[in-house]
Short mmCIF file of C-alpha atoms and ligand atoms in Angstrom, two decimals:
data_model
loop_
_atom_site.label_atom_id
_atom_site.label_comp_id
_atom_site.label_asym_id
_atom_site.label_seq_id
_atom_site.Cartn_x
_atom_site.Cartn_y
_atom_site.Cartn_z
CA UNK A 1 -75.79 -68.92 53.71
CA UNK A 2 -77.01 -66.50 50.50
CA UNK A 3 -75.08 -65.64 47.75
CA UNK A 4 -74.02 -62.39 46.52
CA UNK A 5 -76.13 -62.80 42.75
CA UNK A 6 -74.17 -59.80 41.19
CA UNK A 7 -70.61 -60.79 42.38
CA UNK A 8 -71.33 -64.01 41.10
CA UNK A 9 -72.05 -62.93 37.45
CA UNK A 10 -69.58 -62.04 34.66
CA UNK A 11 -67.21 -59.55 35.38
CA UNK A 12 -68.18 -58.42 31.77
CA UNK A 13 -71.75 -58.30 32.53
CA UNK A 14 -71.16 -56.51 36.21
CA UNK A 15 -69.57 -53.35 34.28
CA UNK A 16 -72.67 -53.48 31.90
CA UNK A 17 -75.64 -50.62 32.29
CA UNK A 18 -79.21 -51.63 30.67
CA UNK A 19 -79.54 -49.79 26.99
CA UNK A 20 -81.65 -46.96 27.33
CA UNK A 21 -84.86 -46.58 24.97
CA UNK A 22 -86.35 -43.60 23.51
CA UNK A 23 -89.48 -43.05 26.16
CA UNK A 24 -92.53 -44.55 24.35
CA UNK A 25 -95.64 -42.68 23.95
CA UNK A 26 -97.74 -44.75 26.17
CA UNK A 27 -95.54 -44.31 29.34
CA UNK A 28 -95.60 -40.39 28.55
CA UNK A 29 -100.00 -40.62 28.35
CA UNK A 30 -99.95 -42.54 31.81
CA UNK A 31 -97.27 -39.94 33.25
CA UNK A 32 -98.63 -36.94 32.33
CA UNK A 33 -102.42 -37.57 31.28
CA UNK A 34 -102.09 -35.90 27.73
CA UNK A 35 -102.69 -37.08 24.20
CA UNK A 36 -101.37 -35.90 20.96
CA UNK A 37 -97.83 -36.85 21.76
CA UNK A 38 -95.13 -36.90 18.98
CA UNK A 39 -92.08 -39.36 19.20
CA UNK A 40 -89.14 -38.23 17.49
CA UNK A 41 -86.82 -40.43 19.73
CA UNK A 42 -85.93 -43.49 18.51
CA UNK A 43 -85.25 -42.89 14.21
CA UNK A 44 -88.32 -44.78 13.35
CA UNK A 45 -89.78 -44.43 10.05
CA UNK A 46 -92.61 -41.89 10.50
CA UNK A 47 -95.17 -42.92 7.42
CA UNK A 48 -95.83 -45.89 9.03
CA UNK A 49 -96.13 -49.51 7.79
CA UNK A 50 -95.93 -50.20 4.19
CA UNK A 51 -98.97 -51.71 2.99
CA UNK A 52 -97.67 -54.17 1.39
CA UNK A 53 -96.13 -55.45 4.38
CA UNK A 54 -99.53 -55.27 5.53
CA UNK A 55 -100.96 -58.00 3.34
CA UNK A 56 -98.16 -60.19 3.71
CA UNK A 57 -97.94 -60.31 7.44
CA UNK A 58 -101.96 -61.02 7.57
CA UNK A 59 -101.00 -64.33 4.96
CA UNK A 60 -98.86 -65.06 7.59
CA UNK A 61 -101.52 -65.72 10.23
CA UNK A 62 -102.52 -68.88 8.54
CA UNK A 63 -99.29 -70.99 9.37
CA UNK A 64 -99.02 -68.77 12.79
CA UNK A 65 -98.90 -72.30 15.07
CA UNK A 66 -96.02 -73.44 12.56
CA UNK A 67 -91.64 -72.43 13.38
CA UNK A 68 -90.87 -70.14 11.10
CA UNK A 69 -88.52 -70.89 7.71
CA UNK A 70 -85.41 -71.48 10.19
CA UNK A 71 -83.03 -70.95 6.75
CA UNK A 72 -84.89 -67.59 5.77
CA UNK A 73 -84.43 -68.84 2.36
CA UNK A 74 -87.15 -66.48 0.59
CA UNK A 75 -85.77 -63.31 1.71
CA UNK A 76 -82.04 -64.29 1.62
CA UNK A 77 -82.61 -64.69 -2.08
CA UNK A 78 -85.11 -61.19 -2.27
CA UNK A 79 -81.86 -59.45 -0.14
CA UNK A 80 -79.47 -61.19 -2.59
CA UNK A 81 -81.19 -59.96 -5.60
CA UNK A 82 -80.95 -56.43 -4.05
CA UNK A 83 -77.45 -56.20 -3.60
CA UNK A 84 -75.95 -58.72 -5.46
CA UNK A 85 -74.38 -61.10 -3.27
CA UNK A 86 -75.05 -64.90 -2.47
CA UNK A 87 -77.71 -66.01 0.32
CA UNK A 88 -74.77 -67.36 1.30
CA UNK A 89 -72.97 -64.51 2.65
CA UNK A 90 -76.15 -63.64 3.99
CA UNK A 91 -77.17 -64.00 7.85
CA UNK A 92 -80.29 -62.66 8.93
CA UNK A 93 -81.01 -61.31 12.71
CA UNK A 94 -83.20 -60.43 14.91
CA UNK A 95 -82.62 -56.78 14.32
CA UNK A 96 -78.97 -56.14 13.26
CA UNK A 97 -78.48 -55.63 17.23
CA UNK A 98 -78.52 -59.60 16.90
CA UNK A 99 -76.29 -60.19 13.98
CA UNK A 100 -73.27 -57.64 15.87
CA UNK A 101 -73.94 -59.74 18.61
CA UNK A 102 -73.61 -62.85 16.72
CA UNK A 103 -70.14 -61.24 15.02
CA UNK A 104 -68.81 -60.57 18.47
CA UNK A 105 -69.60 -64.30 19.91
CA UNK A 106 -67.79 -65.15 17.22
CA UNK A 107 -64.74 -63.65 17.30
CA UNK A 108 -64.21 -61.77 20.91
CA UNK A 109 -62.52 -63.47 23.88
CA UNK A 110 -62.09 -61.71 27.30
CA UNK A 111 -58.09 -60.96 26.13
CA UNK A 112 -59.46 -59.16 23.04
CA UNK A 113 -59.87 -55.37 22.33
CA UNK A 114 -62.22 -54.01 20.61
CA UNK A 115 -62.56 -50.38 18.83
CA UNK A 116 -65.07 -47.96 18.48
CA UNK A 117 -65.49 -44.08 18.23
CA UNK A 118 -66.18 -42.16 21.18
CA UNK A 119 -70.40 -40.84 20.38
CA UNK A 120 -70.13 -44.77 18.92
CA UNK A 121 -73.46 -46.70 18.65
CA UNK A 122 -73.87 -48.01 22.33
CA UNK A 123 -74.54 -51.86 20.87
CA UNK A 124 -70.59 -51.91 20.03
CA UNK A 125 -69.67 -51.27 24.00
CA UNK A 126 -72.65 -53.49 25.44
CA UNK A 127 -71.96 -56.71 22.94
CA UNK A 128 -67.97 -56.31 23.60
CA UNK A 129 -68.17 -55.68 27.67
CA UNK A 130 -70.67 -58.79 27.76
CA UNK A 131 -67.81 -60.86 26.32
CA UNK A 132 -65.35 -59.45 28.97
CA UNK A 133 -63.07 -57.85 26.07
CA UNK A 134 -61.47 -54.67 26.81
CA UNK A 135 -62.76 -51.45 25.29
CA UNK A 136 -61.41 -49.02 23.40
CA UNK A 137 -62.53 -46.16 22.79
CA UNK A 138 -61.09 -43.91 20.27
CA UNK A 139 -61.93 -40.13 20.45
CA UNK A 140 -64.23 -38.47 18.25
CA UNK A 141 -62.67 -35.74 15.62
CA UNK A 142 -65.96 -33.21 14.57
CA UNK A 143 -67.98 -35.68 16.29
CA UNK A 144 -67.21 -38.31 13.86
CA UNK A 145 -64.96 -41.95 13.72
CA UNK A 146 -61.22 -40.49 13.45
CA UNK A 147 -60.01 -43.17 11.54
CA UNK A 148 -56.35 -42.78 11.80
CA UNK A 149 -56.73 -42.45 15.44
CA UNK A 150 -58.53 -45.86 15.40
CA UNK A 151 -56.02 -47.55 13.17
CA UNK A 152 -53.39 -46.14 15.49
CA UNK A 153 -55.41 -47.56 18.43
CA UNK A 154 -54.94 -51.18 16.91
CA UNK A 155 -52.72 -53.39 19.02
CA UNK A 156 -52.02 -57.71 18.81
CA UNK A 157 -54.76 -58.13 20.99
CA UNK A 158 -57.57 -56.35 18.82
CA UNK A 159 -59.60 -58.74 17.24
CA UNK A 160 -62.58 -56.20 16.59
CA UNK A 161 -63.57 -52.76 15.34
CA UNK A 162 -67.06 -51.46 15.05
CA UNK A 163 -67.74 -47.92 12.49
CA UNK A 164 -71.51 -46.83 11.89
CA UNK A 165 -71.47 -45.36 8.59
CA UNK A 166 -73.59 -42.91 8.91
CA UNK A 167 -72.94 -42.88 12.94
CA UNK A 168 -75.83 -42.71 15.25
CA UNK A 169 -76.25 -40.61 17.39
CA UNK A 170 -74.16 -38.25 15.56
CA UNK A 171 -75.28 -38.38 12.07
CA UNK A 172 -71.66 -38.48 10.73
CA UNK A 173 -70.15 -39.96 7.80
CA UNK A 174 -67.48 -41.39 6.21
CA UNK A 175 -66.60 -40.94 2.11
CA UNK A 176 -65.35 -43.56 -0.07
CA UNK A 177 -61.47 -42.76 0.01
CA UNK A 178 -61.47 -41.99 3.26
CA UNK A 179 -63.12 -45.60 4.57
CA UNK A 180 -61.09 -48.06 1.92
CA UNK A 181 -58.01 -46.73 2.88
CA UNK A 182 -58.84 -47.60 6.71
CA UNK A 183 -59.72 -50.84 6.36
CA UNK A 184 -56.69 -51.75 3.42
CA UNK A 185 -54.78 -50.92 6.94
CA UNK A 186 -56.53 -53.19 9.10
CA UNK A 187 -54.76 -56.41 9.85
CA UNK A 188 -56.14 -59.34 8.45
CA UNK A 189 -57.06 -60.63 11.89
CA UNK A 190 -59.01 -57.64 12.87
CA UNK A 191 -62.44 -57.89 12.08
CA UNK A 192 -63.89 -54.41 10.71
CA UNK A 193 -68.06 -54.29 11.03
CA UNK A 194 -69.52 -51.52 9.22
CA UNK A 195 -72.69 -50.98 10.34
CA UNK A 196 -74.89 -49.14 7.80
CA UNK A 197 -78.13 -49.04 9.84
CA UNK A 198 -78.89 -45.37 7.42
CA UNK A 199 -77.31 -46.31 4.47
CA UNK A 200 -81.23 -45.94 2.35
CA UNK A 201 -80.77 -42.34 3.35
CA UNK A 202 -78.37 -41.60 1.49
CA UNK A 203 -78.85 -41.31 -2.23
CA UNK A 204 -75.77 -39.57 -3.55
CA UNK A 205 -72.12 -41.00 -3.61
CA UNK A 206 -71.23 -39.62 -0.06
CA UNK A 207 -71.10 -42.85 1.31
CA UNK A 208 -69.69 -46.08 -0.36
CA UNK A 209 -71.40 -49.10 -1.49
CA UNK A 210 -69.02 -50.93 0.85
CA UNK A 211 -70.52 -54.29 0.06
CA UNK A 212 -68.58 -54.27 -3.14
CA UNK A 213 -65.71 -54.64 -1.36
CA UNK A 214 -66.45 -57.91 0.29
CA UNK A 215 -64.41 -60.02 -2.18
CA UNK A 216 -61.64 -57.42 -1.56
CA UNK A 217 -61.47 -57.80 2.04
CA UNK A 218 -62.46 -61.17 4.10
CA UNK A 219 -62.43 -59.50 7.25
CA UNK A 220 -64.94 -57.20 6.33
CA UNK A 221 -68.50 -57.44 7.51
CA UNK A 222 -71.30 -55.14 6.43
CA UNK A 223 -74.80 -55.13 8.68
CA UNK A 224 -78.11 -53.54 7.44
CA UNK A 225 -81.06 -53.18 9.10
CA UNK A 226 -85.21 -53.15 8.16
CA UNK A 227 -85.75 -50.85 11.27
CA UNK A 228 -85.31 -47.66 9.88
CA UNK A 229 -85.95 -46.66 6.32
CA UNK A 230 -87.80 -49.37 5.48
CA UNK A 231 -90.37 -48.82 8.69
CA UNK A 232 -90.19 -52.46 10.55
CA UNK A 233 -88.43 -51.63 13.24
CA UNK A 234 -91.29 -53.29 15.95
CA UNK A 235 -90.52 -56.54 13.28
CA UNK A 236 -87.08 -56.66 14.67
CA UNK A 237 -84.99 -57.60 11.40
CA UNK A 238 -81.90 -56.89 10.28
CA UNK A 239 -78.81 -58.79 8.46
CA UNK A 240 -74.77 -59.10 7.73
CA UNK A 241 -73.43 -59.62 4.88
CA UNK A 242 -69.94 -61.01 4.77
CA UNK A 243 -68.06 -63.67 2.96
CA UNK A 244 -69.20 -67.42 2.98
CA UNK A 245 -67.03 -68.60 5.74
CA UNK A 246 -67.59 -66.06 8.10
CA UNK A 247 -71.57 -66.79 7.30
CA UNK A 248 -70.80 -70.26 7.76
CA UNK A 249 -69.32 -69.29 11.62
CA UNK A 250 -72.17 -66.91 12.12
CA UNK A 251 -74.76 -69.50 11.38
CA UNK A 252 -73.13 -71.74 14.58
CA UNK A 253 -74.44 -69.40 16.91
CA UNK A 254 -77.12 -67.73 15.69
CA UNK A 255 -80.00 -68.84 17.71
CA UNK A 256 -82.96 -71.25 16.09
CA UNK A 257 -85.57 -69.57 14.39
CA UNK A 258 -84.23 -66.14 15.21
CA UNK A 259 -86.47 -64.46 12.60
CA UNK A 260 -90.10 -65.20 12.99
CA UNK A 261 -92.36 -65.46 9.87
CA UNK A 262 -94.25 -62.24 10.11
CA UNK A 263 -90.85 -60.82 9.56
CA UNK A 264 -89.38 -62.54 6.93
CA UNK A 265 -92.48 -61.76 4.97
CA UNK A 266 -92.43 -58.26 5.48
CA UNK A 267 -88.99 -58.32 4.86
CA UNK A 268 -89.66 -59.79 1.42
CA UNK A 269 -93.10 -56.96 0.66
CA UNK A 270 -90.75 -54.02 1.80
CA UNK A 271 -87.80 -55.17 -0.63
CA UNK A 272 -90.74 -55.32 -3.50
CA UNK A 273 -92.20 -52.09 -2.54
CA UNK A 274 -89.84 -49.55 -4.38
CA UNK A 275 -92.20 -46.52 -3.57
CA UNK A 276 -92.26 -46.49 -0.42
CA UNK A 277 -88.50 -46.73 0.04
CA UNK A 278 -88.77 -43.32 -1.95
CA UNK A 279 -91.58 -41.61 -0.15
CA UNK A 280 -89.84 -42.00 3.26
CA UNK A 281 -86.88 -40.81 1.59
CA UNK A 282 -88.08 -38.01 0.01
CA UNK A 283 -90.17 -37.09 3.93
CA UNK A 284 -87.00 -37.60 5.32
CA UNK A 285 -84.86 -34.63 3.16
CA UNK A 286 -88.00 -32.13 4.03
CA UNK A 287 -87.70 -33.11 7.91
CA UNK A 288 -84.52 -32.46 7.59
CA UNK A 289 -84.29 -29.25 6.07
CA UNK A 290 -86.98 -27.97 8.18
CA UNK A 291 -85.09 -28.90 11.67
CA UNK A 292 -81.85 -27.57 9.86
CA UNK A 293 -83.91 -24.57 9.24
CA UNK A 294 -85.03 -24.09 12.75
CA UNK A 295 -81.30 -24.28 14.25
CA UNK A 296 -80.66 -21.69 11.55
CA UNK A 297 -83.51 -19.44 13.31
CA UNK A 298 -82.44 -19.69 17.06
CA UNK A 299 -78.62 -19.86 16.58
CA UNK A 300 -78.47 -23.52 17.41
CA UNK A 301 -75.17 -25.23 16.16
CA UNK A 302 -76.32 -28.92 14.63
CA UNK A 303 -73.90 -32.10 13.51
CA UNK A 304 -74.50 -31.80 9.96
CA UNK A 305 -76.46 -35.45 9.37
CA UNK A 306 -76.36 -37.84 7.02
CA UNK A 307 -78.94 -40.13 8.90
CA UNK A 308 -82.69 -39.57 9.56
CA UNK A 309 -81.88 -37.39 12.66
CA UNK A 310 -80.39 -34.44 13.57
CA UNK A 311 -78.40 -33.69 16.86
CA UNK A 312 -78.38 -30.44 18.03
CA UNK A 313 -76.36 -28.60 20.75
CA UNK A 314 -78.61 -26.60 23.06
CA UNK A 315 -76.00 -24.34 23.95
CA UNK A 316 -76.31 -25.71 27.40
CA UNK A 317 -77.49 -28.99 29.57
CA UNK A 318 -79.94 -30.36 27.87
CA UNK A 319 -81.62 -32.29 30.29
CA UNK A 320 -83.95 -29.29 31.38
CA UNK A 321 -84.99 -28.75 27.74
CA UNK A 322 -85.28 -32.54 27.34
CA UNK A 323 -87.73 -32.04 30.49
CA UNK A 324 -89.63 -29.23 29.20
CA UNK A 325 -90.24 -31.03 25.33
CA UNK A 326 -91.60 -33.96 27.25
CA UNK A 327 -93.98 -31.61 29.49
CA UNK A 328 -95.70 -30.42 26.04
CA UNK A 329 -95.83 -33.75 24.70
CA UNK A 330 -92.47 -33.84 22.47
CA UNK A 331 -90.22 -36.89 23.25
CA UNK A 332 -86.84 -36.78 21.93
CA UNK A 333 -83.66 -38.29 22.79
CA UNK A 334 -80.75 -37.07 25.47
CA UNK A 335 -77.64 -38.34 24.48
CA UNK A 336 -75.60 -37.67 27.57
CA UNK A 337 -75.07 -41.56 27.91
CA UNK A 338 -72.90 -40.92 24.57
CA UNK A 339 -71.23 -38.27 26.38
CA UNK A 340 -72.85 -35.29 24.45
CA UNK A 341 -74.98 -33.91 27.58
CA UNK A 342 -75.63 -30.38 25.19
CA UNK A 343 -77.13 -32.23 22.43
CA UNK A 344 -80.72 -33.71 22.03
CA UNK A 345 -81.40 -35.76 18.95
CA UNK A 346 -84.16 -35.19 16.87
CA UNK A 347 -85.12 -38.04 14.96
CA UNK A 348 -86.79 -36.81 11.76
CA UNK A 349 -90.75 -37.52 11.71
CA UNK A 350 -93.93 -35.96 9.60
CA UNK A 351 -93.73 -32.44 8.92
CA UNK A 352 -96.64 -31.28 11.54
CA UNK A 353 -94.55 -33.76 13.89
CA UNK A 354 -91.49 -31.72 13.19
CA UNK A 355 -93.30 -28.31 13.66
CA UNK A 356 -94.73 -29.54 16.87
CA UNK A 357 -91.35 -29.71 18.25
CA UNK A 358 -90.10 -26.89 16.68
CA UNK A 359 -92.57 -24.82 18.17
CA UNK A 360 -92.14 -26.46 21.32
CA UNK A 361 -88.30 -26.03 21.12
CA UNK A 362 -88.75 -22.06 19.95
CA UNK A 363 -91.34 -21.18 22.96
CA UNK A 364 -88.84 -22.97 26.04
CA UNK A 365 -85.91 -21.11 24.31
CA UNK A 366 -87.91 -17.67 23.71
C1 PLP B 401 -80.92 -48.20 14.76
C2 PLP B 401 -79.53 -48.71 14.59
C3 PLP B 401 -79.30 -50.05 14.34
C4 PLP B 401 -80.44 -50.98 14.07
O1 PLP B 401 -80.86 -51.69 15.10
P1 PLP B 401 -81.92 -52.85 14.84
O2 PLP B 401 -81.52 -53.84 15.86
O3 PLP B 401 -81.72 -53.35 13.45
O4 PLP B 401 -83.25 -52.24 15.03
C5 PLP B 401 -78.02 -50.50 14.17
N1 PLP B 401 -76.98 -49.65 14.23
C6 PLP B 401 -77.16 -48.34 14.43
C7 PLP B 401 -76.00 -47.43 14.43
C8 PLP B 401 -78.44 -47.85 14.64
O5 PLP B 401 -78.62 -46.56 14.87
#
């Protein structure tokens, strides 16, 4: 007699759908036999590698047979340095994606809840549901976390509750006051993760510095990420930073050697290499004043962003223009799966990457 496979898995993992990736170039070449394609779909860095990170990767391949440094000491202290906390509130992942996964393991059983915004990062639903907690999901106000709305959502059973800071894929964020006062309200018991995935973007006050408040609050956790401003995303590398014990907790079930070498040493060249921090910074606020200006040309309402992307409502489904971007060699990202099937997101790249969707984008709409 066979089994039934699926009925036989988690009930957590049998409500789960597989994370959808920005297309990559090379399936959109073998699809439609064109070159010159631009990617402005998953809110990678667009100047490329640092060269820095270069050199120190190619050191790497000497020891290449050997496990990597299992403790990551090198670039726990480079990270500590940074932002002035101990290695030991430091865990490093393989991306963030691995370190909220780690945070949920942790502390989510199947009788748990867990919170997140509606338009929420779709890691917070997919690490929660694998666990078999409940889900709950708070509606958006102006596209953004409504934070009273989530603190009223908070019940005995939540043990968890997830806020991107700036959000992806809205590009929202939330101000100092604003954030400090939600999470003084949280229960002690109630884990808050803010995930700050953007937070190099942002260069002004707008946001808070919310790692200060980790001696303030022990259920806080704060996650950062290598993927986007500082270009490693194909390095996969990313960290939390909480207090000591929940490091401690985090460190039980992270897996071995989660960070391989050629990471950790990039990590450590990108962290040294202050100028390019600033150049894809400064490429960033031009991309994003020319897509801002393009809206402003054909009427197009846009989430004002505080990321390095811009969502824009099409006015209609967005699907077909989705379909006709690709068809001239412009990939960029639905988000219907965040329930936003009138936006496409833009992720910001070079500025004759930008114009090549823009005039893409003017011609279907013209
Ligand atoms: C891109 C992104 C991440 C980072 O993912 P990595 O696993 O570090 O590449 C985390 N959170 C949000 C909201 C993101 O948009």
């Amino acid at each position: 007699m066979s089994c039934d496979y699926f009925e036989l898995a988690n009930p957590g993992i049998q409500k789960l759908h597989p994370y959808l990736a920005g297309k990559p170039v090379s399936e959109l070449e073998r699809e439609l036999g064109i070159s010159n394609i631009v990617k402005l779909a998953s809110n990678e860095n667009p100047i490329g590698l640092s060269e820095q990170v270069k050199i120190a990767i190619e050191k790497e391949f000497t020891d290449g047979c050997r496990y990597p440094d299992a403790n990551g000491h090198y670039l726990k202290a480079a990270i500590s340095e940074k932002i002035d906390v101990s290695p030991n509130q430091i865990t490093l992942g393989n991306g963030s994606n691995d370190v909220l996964e780690m945070i949920a393991k942790v502390y989510v059983q199947s009788h748990h809840e867990v919170i997140f915004a509606q338009h929420a990062f779709c890691v917070y639903p997919i690490v929660a549901q694998s666990l078999g907690a409940t889900l709950v999901e708070v509606p958006a106000k102006e596209w953004g976390n409504d934070l009273p709305k989530m603190l009223e959502a908070i019940t005995d059973k939540t043990r968890m509750i997830f806020v991107a800071n700036p959000n992806n894929p809205t590009g929202t964020w939330l101000g100092e006051s604003e954030l400090k006062a939600f999470v003084r309200k949280v229960p002690k018991n109630v884990i808050v993760v803010i995930d700050e995935a953007y937070t190099e973007y942002v260069t002004d006050d707008s946001i808070p510095n919310t790692i200060e408040w980790l001696s303030e609050f022990e259920n806080l956790v704060v996650t950062r990420t290598f993927s986007k401003a500082y270009g490693l995303a194909s390095l996969r590398l990313g960290y939390a930073v909480t207090s000591e014990e929940i490091c401690g907790l985090l460190n039980r079930v992270r897996q071995p050697f989660n960070v391989n070498s050629f990471s950790l040493a990039a990590g450590i060249a990108v962290l040294n290499d202050e100028a390019y921090l600033q150049k894809a910074i400064e490429v960033n606020k031009g991309g994003m004043q020319q897509l801002i200006g393009n809206c402003e040309e054909l009427d197009l309402k846009y989430i004002p962003s505080a990321g390095n992307f811009l969502t824009v409502d099409m006015g209609q489904n967005a699907m077909p223009i989705y379909q006709k971007l690709l068809l001239k060699g412009v990939i960029v990202r639905p988000v219907a799966n965040y329930s936003m099937p009138n936006h496409l997101r833009i992720s910001i790249g070079l500025e004759f990457e930008n114009q090549k969707y823009v005039d893409s984008l003017t011609q279907i709409l013209s």
